[in-house]
PDB file of C-alpha atoms in Angstrom:
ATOM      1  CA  UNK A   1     -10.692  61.329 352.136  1.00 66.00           C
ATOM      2  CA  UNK A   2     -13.420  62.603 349.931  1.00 84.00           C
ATOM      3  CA  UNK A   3     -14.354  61.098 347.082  1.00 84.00           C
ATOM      4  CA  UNK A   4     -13.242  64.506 344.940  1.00 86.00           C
ATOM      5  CA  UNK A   5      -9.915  64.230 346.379  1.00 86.00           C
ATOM      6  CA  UNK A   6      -9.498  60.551 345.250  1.00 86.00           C
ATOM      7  CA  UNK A   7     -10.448  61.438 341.618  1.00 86.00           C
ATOM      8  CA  UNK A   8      -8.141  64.649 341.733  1.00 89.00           C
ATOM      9  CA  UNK A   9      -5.482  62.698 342.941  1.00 89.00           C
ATOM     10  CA  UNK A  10      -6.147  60.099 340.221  1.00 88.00           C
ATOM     11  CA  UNK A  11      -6.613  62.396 337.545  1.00 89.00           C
ATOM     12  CA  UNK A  12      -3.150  64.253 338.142  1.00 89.00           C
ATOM     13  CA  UNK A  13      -1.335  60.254 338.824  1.00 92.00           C
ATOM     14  CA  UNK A  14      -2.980  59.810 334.993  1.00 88.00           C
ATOM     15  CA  UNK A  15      -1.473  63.083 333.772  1.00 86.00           C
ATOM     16  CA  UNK A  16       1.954  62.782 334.684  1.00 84.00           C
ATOM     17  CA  UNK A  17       2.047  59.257 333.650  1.00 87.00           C
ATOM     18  CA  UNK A  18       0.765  60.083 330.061  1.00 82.00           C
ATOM     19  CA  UNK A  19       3.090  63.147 330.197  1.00 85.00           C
ATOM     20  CA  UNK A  20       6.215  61.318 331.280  1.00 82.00           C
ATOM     21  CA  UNK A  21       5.426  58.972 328.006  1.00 81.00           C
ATOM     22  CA  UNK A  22       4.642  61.269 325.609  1.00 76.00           C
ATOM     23  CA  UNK A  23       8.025  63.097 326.099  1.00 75.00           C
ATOM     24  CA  UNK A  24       9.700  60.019 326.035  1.00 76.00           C
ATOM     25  CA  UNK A  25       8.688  59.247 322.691  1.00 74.00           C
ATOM     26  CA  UNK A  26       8.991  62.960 321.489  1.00 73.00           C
ATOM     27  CA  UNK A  27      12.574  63.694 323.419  1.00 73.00           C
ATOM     28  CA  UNK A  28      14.734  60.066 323.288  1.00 72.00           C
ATOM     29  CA  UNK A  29      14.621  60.282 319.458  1.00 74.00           C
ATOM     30  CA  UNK A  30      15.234  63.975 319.375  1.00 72.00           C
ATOM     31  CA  UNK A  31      18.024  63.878 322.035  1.00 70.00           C
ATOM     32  CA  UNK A  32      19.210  60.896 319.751  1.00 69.00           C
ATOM     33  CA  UNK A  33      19.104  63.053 316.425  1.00 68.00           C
ATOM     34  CA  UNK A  34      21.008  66.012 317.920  1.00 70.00           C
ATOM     35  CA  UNK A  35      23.953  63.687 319.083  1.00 63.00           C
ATOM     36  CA  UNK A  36      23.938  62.170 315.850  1.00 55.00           C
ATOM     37  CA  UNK A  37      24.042  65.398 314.000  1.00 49.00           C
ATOM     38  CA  UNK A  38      27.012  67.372 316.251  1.00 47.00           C
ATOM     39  CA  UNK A  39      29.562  64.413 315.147  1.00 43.00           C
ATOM     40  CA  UNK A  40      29.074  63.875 311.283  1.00 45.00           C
ATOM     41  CA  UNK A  41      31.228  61.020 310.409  1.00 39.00           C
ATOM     42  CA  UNK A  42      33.299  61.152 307.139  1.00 43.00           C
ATOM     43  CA  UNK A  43      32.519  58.173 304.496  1.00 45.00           C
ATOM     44  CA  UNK A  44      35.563  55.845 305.783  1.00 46.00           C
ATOM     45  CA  UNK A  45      35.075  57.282 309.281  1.00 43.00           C
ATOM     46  CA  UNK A  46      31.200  55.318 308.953  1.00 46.00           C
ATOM     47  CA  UNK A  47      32.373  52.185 306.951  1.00 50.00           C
ATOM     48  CA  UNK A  48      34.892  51.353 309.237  1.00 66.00           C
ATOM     49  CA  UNK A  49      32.111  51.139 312.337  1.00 79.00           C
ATOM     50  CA  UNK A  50      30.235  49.048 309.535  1.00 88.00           C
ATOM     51  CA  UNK A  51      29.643  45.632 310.351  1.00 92.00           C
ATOM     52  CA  UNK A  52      30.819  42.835 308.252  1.00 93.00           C
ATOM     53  CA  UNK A  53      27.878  40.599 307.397  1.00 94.00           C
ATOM     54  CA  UNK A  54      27.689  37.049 306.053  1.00 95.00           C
ATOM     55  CA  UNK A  55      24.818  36.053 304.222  1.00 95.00           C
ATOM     56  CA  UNK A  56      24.143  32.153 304.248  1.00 95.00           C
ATOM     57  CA  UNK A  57      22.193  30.629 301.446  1.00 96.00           C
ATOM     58  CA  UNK A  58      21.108  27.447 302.078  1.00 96.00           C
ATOM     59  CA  UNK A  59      20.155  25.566 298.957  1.00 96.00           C
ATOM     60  CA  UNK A  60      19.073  22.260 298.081  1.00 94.00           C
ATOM     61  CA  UNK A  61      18.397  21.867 294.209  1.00 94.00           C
ATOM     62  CA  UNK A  62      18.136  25.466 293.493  1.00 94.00           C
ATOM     63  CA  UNK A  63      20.270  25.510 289.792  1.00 94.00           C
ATOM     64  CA  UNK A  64      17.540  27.547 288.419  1.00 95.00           C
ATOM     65  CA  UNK A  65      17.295  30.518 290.914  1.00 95.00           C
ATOM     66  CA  UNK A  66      20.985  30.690 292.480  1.00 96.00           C
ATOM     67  CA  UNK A  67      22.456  32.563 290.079  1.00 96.00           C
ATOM     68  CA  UNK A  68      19.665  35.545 290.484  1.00 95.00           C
ATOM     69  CA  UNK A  69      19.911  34.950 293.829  1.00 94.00           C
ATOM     70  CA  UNK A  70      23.507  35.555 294.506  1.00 95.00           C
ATOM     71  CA  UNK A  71      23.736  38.153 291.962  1.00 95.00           C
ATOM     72  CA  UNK A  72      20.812  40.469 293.567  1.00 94.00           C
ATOM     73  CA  UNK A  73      23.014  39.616 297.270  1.00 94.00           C
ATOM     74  CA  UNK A  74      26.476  40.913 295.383  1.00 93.00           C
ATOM     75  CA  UNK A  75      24.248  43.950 294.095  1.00 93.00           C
ATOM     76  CA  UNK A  76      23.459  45.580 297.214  1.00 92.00           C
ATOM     77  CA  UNK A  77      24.528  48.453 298.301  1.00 91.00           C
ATOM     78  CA  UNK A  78      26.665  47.415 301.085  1.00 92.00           C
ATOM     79  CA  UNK A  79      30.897  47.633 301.429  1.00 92.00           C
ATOM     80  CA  UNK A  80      31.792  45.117 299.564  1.00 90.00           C
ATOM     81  CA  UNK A  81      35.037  44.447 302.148  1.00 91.00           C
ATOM     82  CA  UNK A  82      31.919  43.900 304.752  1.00 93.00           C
ATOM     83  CA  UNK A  83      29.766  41.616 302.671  1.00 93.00           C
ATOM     84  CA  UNK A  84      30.369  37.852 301.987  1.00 95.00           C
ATOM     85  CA  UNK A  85      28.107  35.475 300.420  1.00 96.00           C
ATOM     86  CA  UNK A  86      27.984  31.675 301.429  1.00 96.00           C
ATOM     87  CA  UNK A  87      25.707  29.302 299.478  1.00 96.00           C
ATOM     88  CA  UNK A  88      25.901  25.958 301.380  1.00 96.00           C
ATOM     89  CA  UNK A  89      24.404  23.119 298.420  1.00 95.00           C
ATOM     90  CA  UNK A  90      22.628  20.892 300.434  1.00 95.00           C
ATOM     91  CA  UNK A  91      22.337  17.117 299.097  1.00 95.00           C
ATOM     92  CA  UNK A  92      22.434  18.808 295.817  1.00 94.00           C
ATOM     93  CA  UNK A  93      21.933  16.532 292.476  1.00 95.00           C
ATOM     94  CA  UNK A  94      22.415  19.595 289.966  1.00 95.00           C
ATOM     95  CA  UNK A  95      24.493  22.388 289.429  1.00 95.00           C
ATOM     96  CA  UNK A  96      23.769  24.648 292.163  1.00 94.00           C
ATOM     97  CA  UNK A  97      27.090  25.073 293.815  1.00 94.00           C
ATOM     98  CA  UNK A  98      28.716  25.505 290.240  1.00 95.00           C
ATOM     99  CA  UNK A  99      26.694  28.055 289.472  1.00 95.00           C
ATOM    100  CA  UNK A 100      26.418  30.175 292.701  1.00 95.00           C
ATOM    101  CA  UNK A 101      30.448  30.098 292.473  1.00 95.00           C
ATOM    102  CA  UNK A 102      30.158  31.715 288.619  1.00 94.00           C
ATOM    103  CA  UNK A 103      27.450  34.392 290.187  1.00 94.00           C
ATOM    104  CA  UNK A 104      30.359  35.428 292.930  1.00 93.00           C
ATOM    105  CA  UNK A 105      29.608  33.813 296.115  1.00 94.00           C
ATOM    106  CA  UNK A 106      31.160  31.132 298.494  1.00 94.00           C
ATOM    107  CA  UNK A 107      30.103  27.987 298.057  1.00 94.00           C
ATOM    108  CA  UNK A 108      30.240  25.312 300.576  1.00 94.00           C
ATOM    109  CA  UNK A 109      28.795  21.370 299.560  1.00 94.00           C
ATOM    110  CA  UNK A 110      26.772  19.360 302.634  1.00 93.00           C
ATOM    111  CA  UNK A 111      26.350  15.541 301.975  1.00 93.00           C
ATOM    112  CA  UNK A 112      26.496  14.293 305.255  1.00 91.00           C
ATOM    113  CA  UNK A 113      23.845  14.350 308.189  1.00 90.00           C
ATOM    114  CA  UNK A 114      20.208  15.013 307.542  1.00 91.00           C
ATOM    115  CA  UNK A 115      18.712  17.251 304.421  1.00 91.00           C
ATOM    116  CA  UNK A 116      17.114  20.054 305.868  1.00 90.00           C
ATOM    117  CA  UNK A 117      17.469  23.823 306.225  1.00 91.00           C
ATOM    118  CA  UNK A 118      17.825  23.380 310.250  1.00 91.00           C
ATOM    119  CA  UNK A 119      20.395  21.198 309.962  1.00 92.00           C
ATOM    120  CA  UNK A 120      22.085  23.156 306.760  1.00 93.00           C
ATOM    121  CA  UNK A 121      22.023  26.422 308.793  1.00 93.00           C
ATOM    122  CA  UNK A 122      24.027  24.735 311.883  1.00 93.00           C
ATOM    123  CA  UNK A 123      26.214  23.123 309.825  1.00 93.00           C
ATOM    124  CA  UNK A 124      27.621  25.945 308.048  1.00 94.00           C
ATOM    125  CA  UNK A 125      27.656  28.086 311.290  1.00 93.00           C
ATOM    126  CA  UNK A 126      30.131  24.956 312.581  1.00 93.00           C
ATOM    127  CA  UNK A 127      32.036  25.380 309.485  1.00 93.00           C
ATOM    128  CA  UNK A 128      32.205  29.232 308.938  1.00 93.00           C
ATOM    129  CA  UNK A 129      32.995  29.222 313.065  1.00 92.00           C
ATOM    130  CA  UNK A 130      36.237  26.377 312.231  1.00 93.00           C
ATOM    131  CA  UNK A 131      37.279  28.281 308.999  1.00 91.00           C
ATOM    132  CA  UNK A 132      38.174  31.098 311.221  1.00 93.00           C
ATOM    133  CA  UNK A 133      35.097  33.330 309.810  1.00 91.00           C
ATOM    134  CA  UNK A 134      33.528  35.539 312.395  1.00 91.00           C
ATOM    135  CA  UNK A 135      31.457  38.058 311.093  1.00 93.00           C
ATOM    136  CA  UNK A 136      29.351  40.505 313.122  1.00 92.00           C
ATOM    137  CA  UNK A 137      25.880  39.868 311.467  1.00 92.00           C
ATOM    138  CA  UNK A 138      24.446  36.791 310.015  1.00 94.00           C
ATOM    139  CA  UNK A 139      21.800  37.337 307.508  1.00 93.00           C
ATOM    140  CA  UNK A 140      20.013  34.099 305.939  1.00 93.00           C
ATOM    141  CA  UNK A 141      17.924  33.962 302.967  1.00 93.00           C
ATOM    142  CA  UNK A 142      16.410  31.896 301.033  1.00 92.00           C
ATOM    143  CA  UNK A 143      17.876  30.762 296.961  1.00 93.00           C
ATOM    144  CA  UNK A 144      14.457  32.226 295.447  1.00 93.00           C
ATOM    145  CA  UNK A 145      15.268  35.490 297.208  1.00 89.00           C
ATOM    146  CA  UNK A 146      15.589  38.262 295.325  1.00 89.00           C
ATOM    147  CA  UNK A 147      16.788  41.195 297.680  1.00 88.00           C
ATOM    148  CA  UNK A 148      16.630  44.964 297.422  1.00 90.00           C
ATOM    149  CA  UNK A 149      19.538  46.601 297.227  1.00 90.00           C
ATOM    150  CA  UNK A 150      19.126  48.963 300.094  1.00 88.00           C
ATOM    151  CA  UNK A 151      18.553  45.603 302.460  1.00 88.00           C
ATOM    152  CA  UNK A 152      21.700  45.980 304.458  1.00 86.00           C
ATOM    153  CA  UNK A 153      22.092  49.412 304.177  1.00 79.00           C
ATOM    154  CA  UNK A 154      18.755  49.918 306.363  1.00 71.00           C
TER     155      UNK A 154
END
């Protein structure tokens, strides 16, 4: 074989593998868009496919954030039927459960085991799991959060 032949052969190898990738990045999402566009789905058609989300706060002193917290979580633009809000007061000494309950969310009080966010987050997985509460999508923030209100929605 001649060393033109080798480069040739090379050279075409290197164009079919950069075309086969460039139309895979051009024709998936196009392919994808098309689909998407020949079966418009009516607003309660696409809420009911909607997953329902639980958003665990895990808090540990936080009385003087919650409430902005929770209230920025309730104000998203999500289905409300799809969207619960668990703050889990951790060791708390102040009002932080009281409070996140008066801003609208679901408040569950740790005292036992370790402090810690680790140990918070399993904890409240264990008791959301024995309460029966399954959602499809865990989300977990912090209490100083302050979240957009198209979070979910994207």
């Amino acid at each position: 074989m001649s060393v033109i032949f080798v480069a040739r052969l090379a050279a075409a190898i290197l164009a079919a593998y950069a075309t086969f990738w460039a139309l895979y990045v051009v024709l998936v999402p196009l392919f994808g868009q098309l689909r998407r566009s020949r079966s418009p789905m009516t607003g309660a058609q696409a809420r009911q496919g909607t997953p329902a989300v639980a958003v665990i706060v895990p808090s540990h002193d936080m009385a003087a954030v919650i409430v902005r917290c929770v209230q920025s979580l309730r104000a998203m633009r999500y289905p409300a039927d799809k969207l619960r809000v668990f703050v889990v007061a951790d060791h708390c000494t102040d009002q932080t459960a009281a409070l996140a309950e008066s801003a609208g969310a679901t408040t569950f009080t740790r005292d036992d085991g370790p402090p810690g966010k680790t140990y918070t987050i399993a904890w409240t997985l264990d008791a959301l799991r024995k309460s029966g509460i399954r959602p499809d999508v865990y989300v977990i923030t912090d209490a100083t959060a302050h979240v957009e209100p198209g979070f979910l929605a994207a």
